Amino acid sequence: MASCLRRLGRSVGLNLFRNNNVARTSVLPQVYRCQCSQVDTKTEKSPTIRPTNHLMRKALLDFGTYVGECLPKYVQQARVTHGDELEVMIHPDGVLPLLYFLKDHHNGQFLSFVDMCVMDVPSRLYRFEIIYHLLSLRYNSRIRVKTYTDEITPIESACPVFIGAEWYEREAWDLYGVFFANHPDLRRILTDYGFEGHPFRKDFPLSGYVEVRYDDEVKRVVVEPIELTQEFRKFEYTSPWEQFPKHRDTAETEEVPLKKVEAGEKKDEKKK
């Protein structure tokens, strides 16, 4: 019985396919034509790369200029980078004023503190670069705020503005040694108790200074100076993508024109 039903269904399916063969051939090209995107090869040479939104870049440039005009004492540079993202470089004393401005101003409303990270460049005079990532859900926009410091100069904590910055600043203190003034609970968060040094600094050795192991004789975990069984070797890895010509080719950053205000300079007051 089952074999008869299978043969009957197979014959019915073949008949339907033969009867509708003309209709199928006339419909399929239209379906695929709707799914594919028409790309002008004369103007667009890299269709897989996200295209530049000139309207968005214009809006970001205007906002960067506006921020620089409102806080000329702290904003040192502003630019729109690759991917239509606004970056504002500020003086270390302007962390709290700028964060308050971006959060509370009606044209900003950057209420979400996404992340805070640190970059270490030992060759610079101020080796640490602190980067704040903010998000505005109201305007669907992101902004990066960058400032700088060294090993001994403290940075004002962002906790009074964004309480979510507490653990990010503890991580920066633990891994890089960046000190944040007026932090409610500035202590290590990732390394072990009694850890010496800051492991994410470029001058910190990859092997570290001590090793932790369990000692069977004393029946506890002991911390001892590290002993290498072989001579330390330094490996330098180069990117295998360097051979491709467009590996480093990115869209050039566009600077925001800002009026520079010298230290101690005051704006001319209009005489009545």
Tab-separated table of N, CA and C in Angstrom, residues 17-155:
chain	number	residue	atom	x	y	z
A	17	PHE	N	5.078	19.335	-12.469
A	17	PHE	CA	6.292	20.015	-12.901
A	17	PHE	C	6.276	20.244	-14.413
A	18	ARG	N	5.805	19.233	-15.193
A	18	ARG	CA	5.747	19.397	-16.646
A	18	ARG	C	4.749	20.479	-17.028
A	19	ASN	N	3.586	20.503	-16.342
A	19	ASN	CA	2.570	21.495	-16.688
A	19	ASN	C	2.984	22.922	-16.331
A	20	ASN	N	3.752	23.082	-15.247
A	20	ASN	CA	4.120	24.420	-14.788
A	20	ASN	C	5.554	24.793	-15.150
A	21	ASN	N	6.155	24.067	-16.091
A	21	ASN	CA	7.549	24.332	-16.416
A	21	ASN	C	7.723	25.714	-17.030
A	22	VAL	N	6.789	26.123	-17.861
A	22	VAL	CA	6.887	27.442	-18.500
A	22	VAL	C	6.736	28.549	-17.468
A	23	ALA	N	5.789	28.378	-16.556
A	23	ALA	CA	5.572	29.400	-15.526
A	23	ALA	C	6.788	29.518	-14.612
A	24	ARG	N	7.415	28.388	-14.280
A	24	ARG	CA	8.574	28.433	-13.383
A	24	ARG	C	9.730	29.161	-14.042
A	25	THR	N	9.973	28.903	-15.314
A	25	THR	CA	11.089	29.573	-15.985
A	25	THR	C	10.846	31.063	-16.141
A	26	SER	N	9.597	31.493	-16.168
A	26	SER	CA	9.324	32.926	-16.314
A	26	SER	C	9.359	33.661	-14.983
A	27	VAL	N	9.202	32.949	-13.864
A	27	VAL	CA	9.158	33.605	-12.559
A	27	VAL	C	10.531	33.658	-11.912
A	28	LEU	N	11.331	32.608	-12.054
A	28	LEU	CA	12.603	32.532	-11.352
A	28	LEU	C	13.535	33.701	-11.656
A	29	PRO	N	13.726	34.102	-12.897
A	29	PRO	CA	14.624	35.236	-13.121
A	29	PRO	C	14.179	36.506	-12.407
A	30	GLN	N	12.853	36.711	-12.291
A	30	GLN	CA	12.372	37.894	-11.603
A	30	GLN	C	12.693	37.841	-10.106
A	31	VAL	N	12.579	36.646	-9.506
A	31	VAL	CA	12.868	36.511	-8.080
A	31	VAL	C	14.331	36.818	-7.801
A	32	TYR	N	15.223	36.244	-8.598
A	32	TYR	CA	16.639	36.488	-8.397
A	32	TYR	C	17.010	37.933	-8.711
A	33	ARG	N	16.282	38.545	-9.637
A	33	ARG	CA	16.562	39.932	-9.963
A	33	ARG	C	16.214	40.841	-8.787
A	34	CYS	N	15.193	40.481	-8.005
A	34	CYS	CA	14.829	41.273	-6.838
A	34	CYS	C	15.826	41.088	-5.694
A	35	GLN	N	16.414	39.914	-5.561
A	35	GLN	CA	17.309	39.650	-4.454
A	35	GLN	C	18.687	40.246	-4.662
A	36	CYS	N	19.155	40.324	-5.887
A	36	CYS	CA	20.490	40.850	-6.118
A	36	CYS	C	20.456	42.374	-6.127
A	37	SER	N	21.580	42.984	-5.831
A	37	SER	CA	21.680	44.439	-5.815
A	37	SER	C	22.460	44.905	-7.028
A	38	GLN	N	21.993	45.947	-7.648
A	38	GLN	CA	22.654	46.501	-8.806
A	38	GLN	C	23.792	47.406	-8.346
A	39	VAL	N	25.005	47.119	-8.750
A	39	VAL	CA	26.182	47.885	-8.360
A	39	VAL	C	26.782	48.523	-9.596
A	40	ASP	N	26.994	49.804	-9.520
A	40	ASP	CA	27.604	50.516	-10.618
A	40	ASP	C	29.113	50.336	-10.549
A	41	THR	N	29.649	49.520	-11.434
A	41	THR	CA	31.079	49.224	-11.395
A	41	THR	C	31.937	50.411	-11.803
A	42	LYS	N	31.340	51.410	-12.432
A	42	LYS	CA	32.138	52.559	-12.851
A	42	LYS	C	32.484	53.460	-11.669
A	43	THR	N	31.564	53.592	-10.725
A	43	THR	CA	31.794	54.479	-9.584
A	43	THR	C	32.185	53.722	-8.315
A	44	GLU	N	31.704	52.506	-8.132
A	44	GLU	CA	31.971	51.732	-6.922
A	44	GLU	C	32.891	50.566	-7.265
A	45	LYS	N	34.130	50.610	-6.762
A	45	LYS	CA	35.098	49.566	-7.043
A	45	LYS	C	35.195	48.543	-5.925
A	46	SER	N	34.696	48.878	-4.749
A	46	SER	CA	34.746	47.962	-3.602
A	46	SER	C	33.353	47.870	-2.989
A	47	PRO	N	32.455	47.103	-3.589
A	47	PRO	CA	31.074	47.076	-3.093
A	47	PRO	C	30.906	46.427	-1.740
A	48	THR	N	31.905	45.638	-1.281
A	48	THR	CA	31.764	44.970	0.013
A	48	THR	C	32.115	45.880	1.187
A	49	ILE	N	32.822	46.981	0.945
A	49	ILE	CA	33.179	47.911	2.005
A	49	ILE	C	32.007	48.836	2.277
A	50	ARG	N	31.798	49.135	3.574
A	50	ARG	CA	30.694	50.001	3.934
A	50	ARG	C	30.865	51.371	3.294
A	51	PRO	N	29.890	51.849	2.544
A	51	PRO	CA	30.041	53.144	1.872
A	51	PRO	C	30.046	54.288	2.875
A	52	THR	N	30.643	55.393	2.473
A	52	THR	CA	30.717	56.567	3.325
A	52	THR	C	29.399	57.322	3.284
A	53	ASN	N	28.879	57.616	4.453
A	53	ASN	CA	27.646	58.388	4.569
A	53	ASN	C	28.031	59.859	4.711
A	54	HIS	N	27.963	60.592	3.613
A	54	HIS	CA	28.392	61.986	3.629
A	54	HIS	C	27.486	62.841	4.506
A	55	LEU	N	26.217	62.511	4.572
A	55	LEU	CA	25.308	63.281	5.424
A	55	LEU	C	25.653	63.085	6.897
A	56	MET	N	25.984	61.846	7.274
A	56	MET	CA	26.373	61.570	8.647
A	56	MET	C	27.695	62.254	8.987
A	57	ARG	N	28.663	62.219	8.074
A	57	ARG	CA	29.940	62.875	8.323
A	57	ARG	C	29.761	64.383	8.480
A	58	LYS	N	28.876	64.963	7.682
A	58	LYS	CA	28.628	66.401	7.809
A	58	LYS	C	28.025	66.730	9.168
A	59	ALA	N	27.092	65.902	9.641
A	59	ALA	CA	26.487	66.140	10.951
A	59	ALA	C	27.514	65.990	12.072
A	60	LEU	N	28.410	64.991	11.948
A	60	LEU	CA	29.435	64.801	12.973
A	60	LEU	C	30.442	65.946	12.967
A	61	LEU	N	30.790	66.441	11.784
A	61	LEU	CA	31.691	67.575	11.715
A	61	LEU	C	31.087	68.810	12.371
A	62	ASP	N	29.813	69.033	12.120
A	62	ASP	CA	29.139	70.182	12.732
A	62	ASP	C	29.080	70.042	14.253
A	63	PHE	N	28.804	68.837	14.733
A	63	PHE	CA	28.731	68.640	16.179
A	63	PHE	C	30.111	68.774	16.816
A	64	GLY	N	31.152	68.258	16.146
A	64	GLY	CA	32.499	68.432	16.676
A	64	GLY	C	32.913	69.888	16.742
A	65	THR	N	32.537	70.665	15.724
A	65	THR	CA	32.814	72.102	15.759
A	65	THR	C	32.051	72.778	16.886
A	66	TYR	N	30.820	72.357	17.097
A	66	TYR	CA	29.991	72.944	18.160
A	66	TYR	C	30.576	72.643	19.540
A	67	VAL	N	31.050	71.420	19.747
A	67	VAL	CA	31.654	71.067	21.028
A	67	VAL	C	32.923	71.880	21.260
A	68	GLY	N	33.725	72.045	20.205
A	68	GLY	CA	34.937	72.831	20.348
A	68	GLY	C	34.668	74.296	20.642
A	69	GLU	N	33.581	74.841	20.096
A	69	GLU	CA	33.231	76.232	20.374
A	69	GLU	C	32.657	76.408	21.777
A	70	CYS	N	31.971	75.387	22.282
A	70	CYS	CA	31.399	75.493	23.626
A	70	CYS	C	32.456	75.308	24.708
A	71	LEU	N	33.441	74.457	24.469
A	71	LEU	CA	34.492	74.185	25.461
A	71	LEU	C	35.863	74.383	24.829
A	72	PRO	N	36.194	75.595	24.444
A	72	PRO	CA	37.507	75.807	23.788
A	72	PRO	C	38.681	75.649	24.739
A	73	LYS	N	38.441	75.734	26.037
A	73	LYS	CA	39.531	75.620	27.005
A	73	LYS	C	40.049	74.195	27.103
A	74	TYR	N	39.190	73.200	26.847
A	74	TYR	CA	39.572	71.807	27.046
A	74	TYR	C	39.725	71.035	25.736
A	75	VAL	N	38.935	71.342	24.724
A	75	VAL	CA	38.976	70.586	23.468
A	75	VAL	C	40.194	71.030	22.671
A	76	GLN	N	41.106	70.100	22.404
A	76	GLN	CA	42.322	70.397	21.655
A	76	GLN	C	42.222	69.997	20.187
A	77	GLN	N	41.454	68.971	19.900
A	77	GLN	CA	41.323	68.511	18.521
A	77	GLN	C	40.069	67.652	18.404
A	78	ALA	N	39.458	67.701	17.228
A	78	ALA	CA	38.289	66.864	16.939
A	78	ALA	C	38.374	66.428	15.485
A	79	ARG	N	37.991	65.198	15.238
A	79	ARG	CA	38.081	64.668	13.883
A	79	ARG	C	37.072	63.554	13.693
A	80	VAL	N	36.743	63.302	12.441
A	80	VAL	CA	35.861	62.201	12.056
A	80	VAL	C	36.717	61.136	11.393
A	81	THR	N	36.761	59.962	11.967
A	81	THR	CA	37.643	58.908	11.501
A	81	THR	C	36.909	57.972	10.549
A	82	HIS	N	37.616	56.930	10.139
A	82	HIS	CA	37.051	55.935	9.238
A	82	HIS	C	35.863	55.235	9.893
A	83	GLY	N	34.790	55.109	9.157
A	83	GLY	CA	33.576	54.508	9.696
A	83	GLY	C	32.613	55.529	10.268
A	84	ASP	N	32.834	56.811	9.974
A	84	ASP	CA	31.944	57.881	10.422
A	84	ASP	C	31.818	57.896	11.947
A	85	GLU	N	32.964	58.016	12.612
A	85	GLU	CA	32.996	58.069	14.070
A	85	GLU	C	33.717	59.337	14.499
A	86	LEU	N	33.149	60.032	15.463
A	86	LEU	CA	33.680	61.297	15.939
A	86	LEU	C	34.612	61.064	17.117
A	87	GLU	N	35.795	61.679	17.067
A	87	GLU	CA	36.767	61.617	18.149
A	87	GLU	C	37.046	63.035	18.627
A	88	VAL	N	37.071	63.197	19.953
A	88	VAL	CA	37.356	64.486	20.561
A	88	VAL	C	38.540	64.301	21.506
A	89	MET	N	39.643	65.000	21.227
A	89	MET	CA	40.839	64.955	22.069
A	89	MET	C	40.825	66.158	23.008
A	90	ILE	N	40.977	65.908	24.301
A	90	ILE	CA	40.819	66.960	25.296
A	90	ILE	C	42.022	66.989	26.229
A	91	HIS	N	42.131	68.090	26.975
A	91	HIS	CA	43.130	68.213	28.037
A	91	HIS	C	42.693	67.355	29.232
A	92	PRO	N	43.629	66.824	30.016
A	92	PRO	CA	43.224	65.987	31.162
A	92	PRO	C	42.317	66.695	32.158
A	93	ASP	N	42.422	68.016	32.266
A	93	ASP	CA	41.560	68.731	33.204
A	93	ASP	C	40.114	68.824	32.729
A	94	GLY	N	39.846	68.484	31.483
A	94	GLY	CA	38.498	68.625	30.945
A	94	GLY	C	37.691	67.360	30.883
A	95	VAL	N	38.100	66.341	31.639
A	95	VAL	CA	37.354	65.074	31.582
A	95	VAL	C	35.936	65.255	32.109
A	96	LEU	N	35.803	65.759	33.318
A	96	LEU	CA	34.469	65.929	33.901
A	96	LEU	C	33.633	66.985	33.174
A	97	PRO	N	34.179	68.168	32.851
A	97	PRO	CA	33.342	69.138	32.123
A	97	PRO	C	32.815	68.622	30.789
A	98	LEU	N	33.662	67.915	30.024
A	98	LEU	CA	33.202	67.431	28.724
A	98	LEU	C	32.206	66.295	28.874
A	99	LEU	N	32.437	65.380	29.829
A	99	LEU	CA	31.491	64.284	30.026
A	99	LEU	C	30.140	64.806	30.501
A	100	TYR	N	30.143	65.792	31.386
A	100	TYR	CA	28.886	66.414	31.800
A	100	TYR	C	28.193	67.079	30.610
A	101	PHE	N	28.973	67.729	29.766
A	101	PHE	CA	28.403	68.408	28.604
A	101	PHE	C	27.762	67.408	27.646
A	102	LEU	N	28.472	66.339	27.325
A	102	LEU	CA	27.943	65.351	26.383
A	102	LEU	C	26.737	64.606	26.946
A	103	LYS	N	26.703	64.429	28.237
A	103	LYS	CA	25.593	63.691	28.838
A	103	LYS	C	24.336	64.546	28.990
A	104	ASP	N	24.486	65.784	29.434
A	104	ASP	CA	23.336	66.605	29.793
A	104	ASP	C	22.867	67.534	28.683
A	105	HIS	N	23.700	67.779	27.684
A	105	HIS	CA	23.283	68.704	26.632
A	105	HIS	C	22.207	68.069	25.762
A	106	HIS	N	21.241	68.897	25.351
A	106	HIS	CA	20.108	68.368	24.589
A	106	HIS	C	20.546	67.841	23.227
A	107	ASN	N	21.551	68.454	22.622
A	107	ASN	CA	22.010	68.018	21.297
A	107	ASN	C	22.933	66.807	21.370
A	108	GLY	N	23.299	66.377	22.553
A	108	GLY	CA	24.157	65.206	22.697
A	108	GLY	C	23.415	64.017	23.277
A	109	GLN	N	23.062	64.120	24.543
A	109	GLN	CA	22.354	63.062	25.261
A	109	GLN	C	23.095	61.719	25.175
A	110	PHE	N	24.402	61.764	25.410
A	110	PHE	CA	25.200	60.532	25.459
A	110	PHE	C	25.069	59.964	26.873
A	111	LEU	N	23.985	59.258	27.090
A	111	LEU	CA	23.649	58.770	28.426
A	111	LEU	C	24.249	57.409	28.742
A	112	SER	N	24.728	56.702	27.721
A	112	SER	CA	25.232	55.337	27.923
A	112	SER	C	26.759	55.346	27.896
A	113	PHE	N	27.349	54.885	29.001
A	113	PHE	CA	28.801	54.748	29.097
A	113	PHE	C	29.150	53.340	28.624
A	114	VAL	N	29.642	53.232	27.396
A	114	VAL	CA	29.876	51.919	26.792
A	114	VAL	C	31.148	51.269	27.340
A	115	ASP	N	32.247	52.006	27.333
A	115	ASP	CA	33.526	51.380	27.685
A	115	ASP	C	34.543	52.474	27.969
A	116	MET	N	35.593	52.076	28.680
A	116	MET	CA	36.755	52.924	28.869
A	116	MET	C	37.994	52.049	28.816
A	117	CYS	N	38.968	52.429	28.001
A	117	CYS	CA	40.165	51.626	27.845
A	117	CYS	C	41.390	52.546	27.861
A	118	VAL	N	42.564	51.924	27.921
A	118	VAL	CA	43.827	52.648	28.000
A	118	VAL	C	44.767	52.088	26.951
A	119	MET	N	45.547	52.960	26.337
A	119	MET	CA	46.576	52.566	25.377
A	119	MET	C	47.924	53.068	25.883
A	120	ASP	N	48.919	52.204	25.853
A	120	ASP	CA	50.243	52.524	26.370
A	120	ASP	C	51.210	52.697	25.208
A	121	VAL	N	51.810	53.879	25.111
A	121	VAL	CA	52.827	54.168	24.099
A	121	VAL	C	54.047	54.719	24.843
A	122	PRO	N	55.023	53.885	25.197
A	122	PRO	CA	56.141	54.349	26.036
A	122	PRO	C	56.984	55.449	25.410
A	123	SER	N	56.981	55.577	24.092
A	123	SER	CA	57.819	56.589	23.448
A	123	SER	C	57.281	58.001	23.626
A	124	ARG	N	56.032	58.151	24.035
A	124	ARG	CA	55.453	59.478	24.215
A	124	ARG	C	55.812	60.046	25.587
A	125	LEU	N	55.748	61.387	25.675
A	125	LEU	CA	55.975	62.035	26.961
A	125	LEU	C	54.878	61.643	27.943
A	126	TYR	N	53.635	61.684	27.499
A	126	TYR	CA	52.498	61.178	28.273
A	126	TYR	C	52.107	59.834	27.651
A	127	ARG	N	52.614	58.785	28.244
A	127	ARG	CA	52.573	57.471	27.605
A	127	ARG	C	51.181	56.843	27.569
A	128	PHE	N	50.308	57.219	28.480
A	128	PHE	CA	48.994	56.581	28.552
A	128	PHE	C	47.937	57.449	27.878
A	129	GLU	N	47.141	56.814	27.052
A	129	GLU	CA	46.017	57.485	26.390
A	129	GLU	C	44.725	56.841	26.888
A	130	ILE	N	43.900	57.627	27.558
A	130	ILE	CA	42.638	57.133	28.120
A	130	ILE	C	41.528	57.449	27.129
A	131	ILE	N	40.737	56.440	26.803
A	131	ILE	CA	39.719	56.558	25.764
A	131	ILE	C	38.363	56.197	26.370
A	132	TYR	N	37.410	57.105	26.246
A	132	TYR	CA	36.042	56.893	26.721
A	132	TYR	C	35.137	56.705	25.510
A	133	HIS	N	34.275	55.686	25.565
A	133	HIS	CA	33.317	55.406	24.494
A	133	HIS	C	31.910	55.676	25.030
A	134	LEU	N	31.208	56.577	24.372
A	134	LEU	CA	29.861	56.958	24.793
A	134	LEU	C	28.876	56.688	23.659
A	135	LEU	N	27.628	56.445	24.047
A	135	LEU	CA	26.560	56.138	23.091
A	135	LEU	C	25.338	56.988	23.398
A	136	SER	N	24.778	57.563	22.351
A	136	SER	CA	23.542	58.327	22.458
A	136	SER	C	22.421	57.535	21.797
A	137	LEU	N	21.531	56.983	22.607
A	137	LEU	CA	20.397	56.241	22.064
A	137	LEU	C	19.383	57.176	21.407
A	138	ARG	N	19.332	58.399	21.863
A	138	ARG	CA	18.377	59.361	21.308
A	138	ARG	C	18.715	59.674	19.857
A	139	TYR	N	19.977	59.854	19.544
A	139	TYR	CA	20.401	60.213	18.194
A	139	TYR	C	21.126	59.082	17.473
A	140	ASN	N	21.208	57.904	18.102
A	140	ASN	CA	21.850	56.740	17.494
A	140	ASN	C	23.260	57.107	17.014
A	141	SER	N	24.061	57.632	17.924
A	141	SER	CA	25.389	58.103	17.572
A	141	SER	C	26.380	57.710	18.659
A	142	ARG	N	27.629	57.525	18.249
A	142	ARG	CA	28.707	57.182	19.168
A	142	ARG	C	29.799	58.252	19.095
A	143	ILE	N	30.546	58.379	20.173
A	143	ILE	CA	31.620	59.355	20.246
A	143	ILE	C	32.734	58.789	21.112
A	144	ARG	N	33.970	59.138	20.755
A	144	ARG	CA	35.138	58.739	21.533
A	144	ARG	C	35.803	59.993	22.087
A	145	VAL	N	36.070	59.968	23.370
A	145	VAL	CA	36.761	61.067	24.042
A	145	VAL	C	38.124	60.558	24.477
A	146	LYS	N	39.183	61.245	24.057
A	146	LYS	CA	40.551	60.814	24.354
A	146	LYS	C	41.272	61.879	25.164
A	147	THR	N	42.016	61.426	26.147
A	147	THR	CA	42.881	62.301	26.920
A	147	THR	C	44.165	61.544	27.213
A	148	TYR	N	45.079	62.136	27.990
A	148	TYR	CA	46.409	61.559	28.164
A	148	TYR	C	46.903	61.835	29.577
A	149	THR	N	47.874	61.023	29.999
A	149	THR	CA	48.519	61.193	31.298
A	149	THR	C	49.800	60.371	31.307
A	150	ASP	N	50.526	60.449	32.426
A	150	ASP	CA	51.748	59.664	32.589
A	150	ASP	C	51.622	58.776	33.826
A	151	GLU	N	52.747	58.276	34.318
A	151	GLU	CA	52.706	57.321	35.416
A	151	GLU	C	52.322	57.936	36.748
A	152	ILE	N	52.549	59.219	36.944
A	152	ILE	CA	52.354	59.831	38.259
A	152	ILE	C	51.237	60.864	38.290
A	153	THR	N	50.781	61.332	37.138
A	153	THR	CA	49.738	62.366	37.110
A	153	THR	C	48.366	61.713	37.185
A	154	PRO	N	47.553	62.044	38.179
A	154	PRO	CA	46.220	61.421	38.278
A	154	PRO	C	45.231	62.038	37.292
A	155	ILE	N	44.218	61.250	36.975
A	155	ILE	CA	43.108	61.680	36.122
A	155	ILE	C	41.847	61.706	36.973
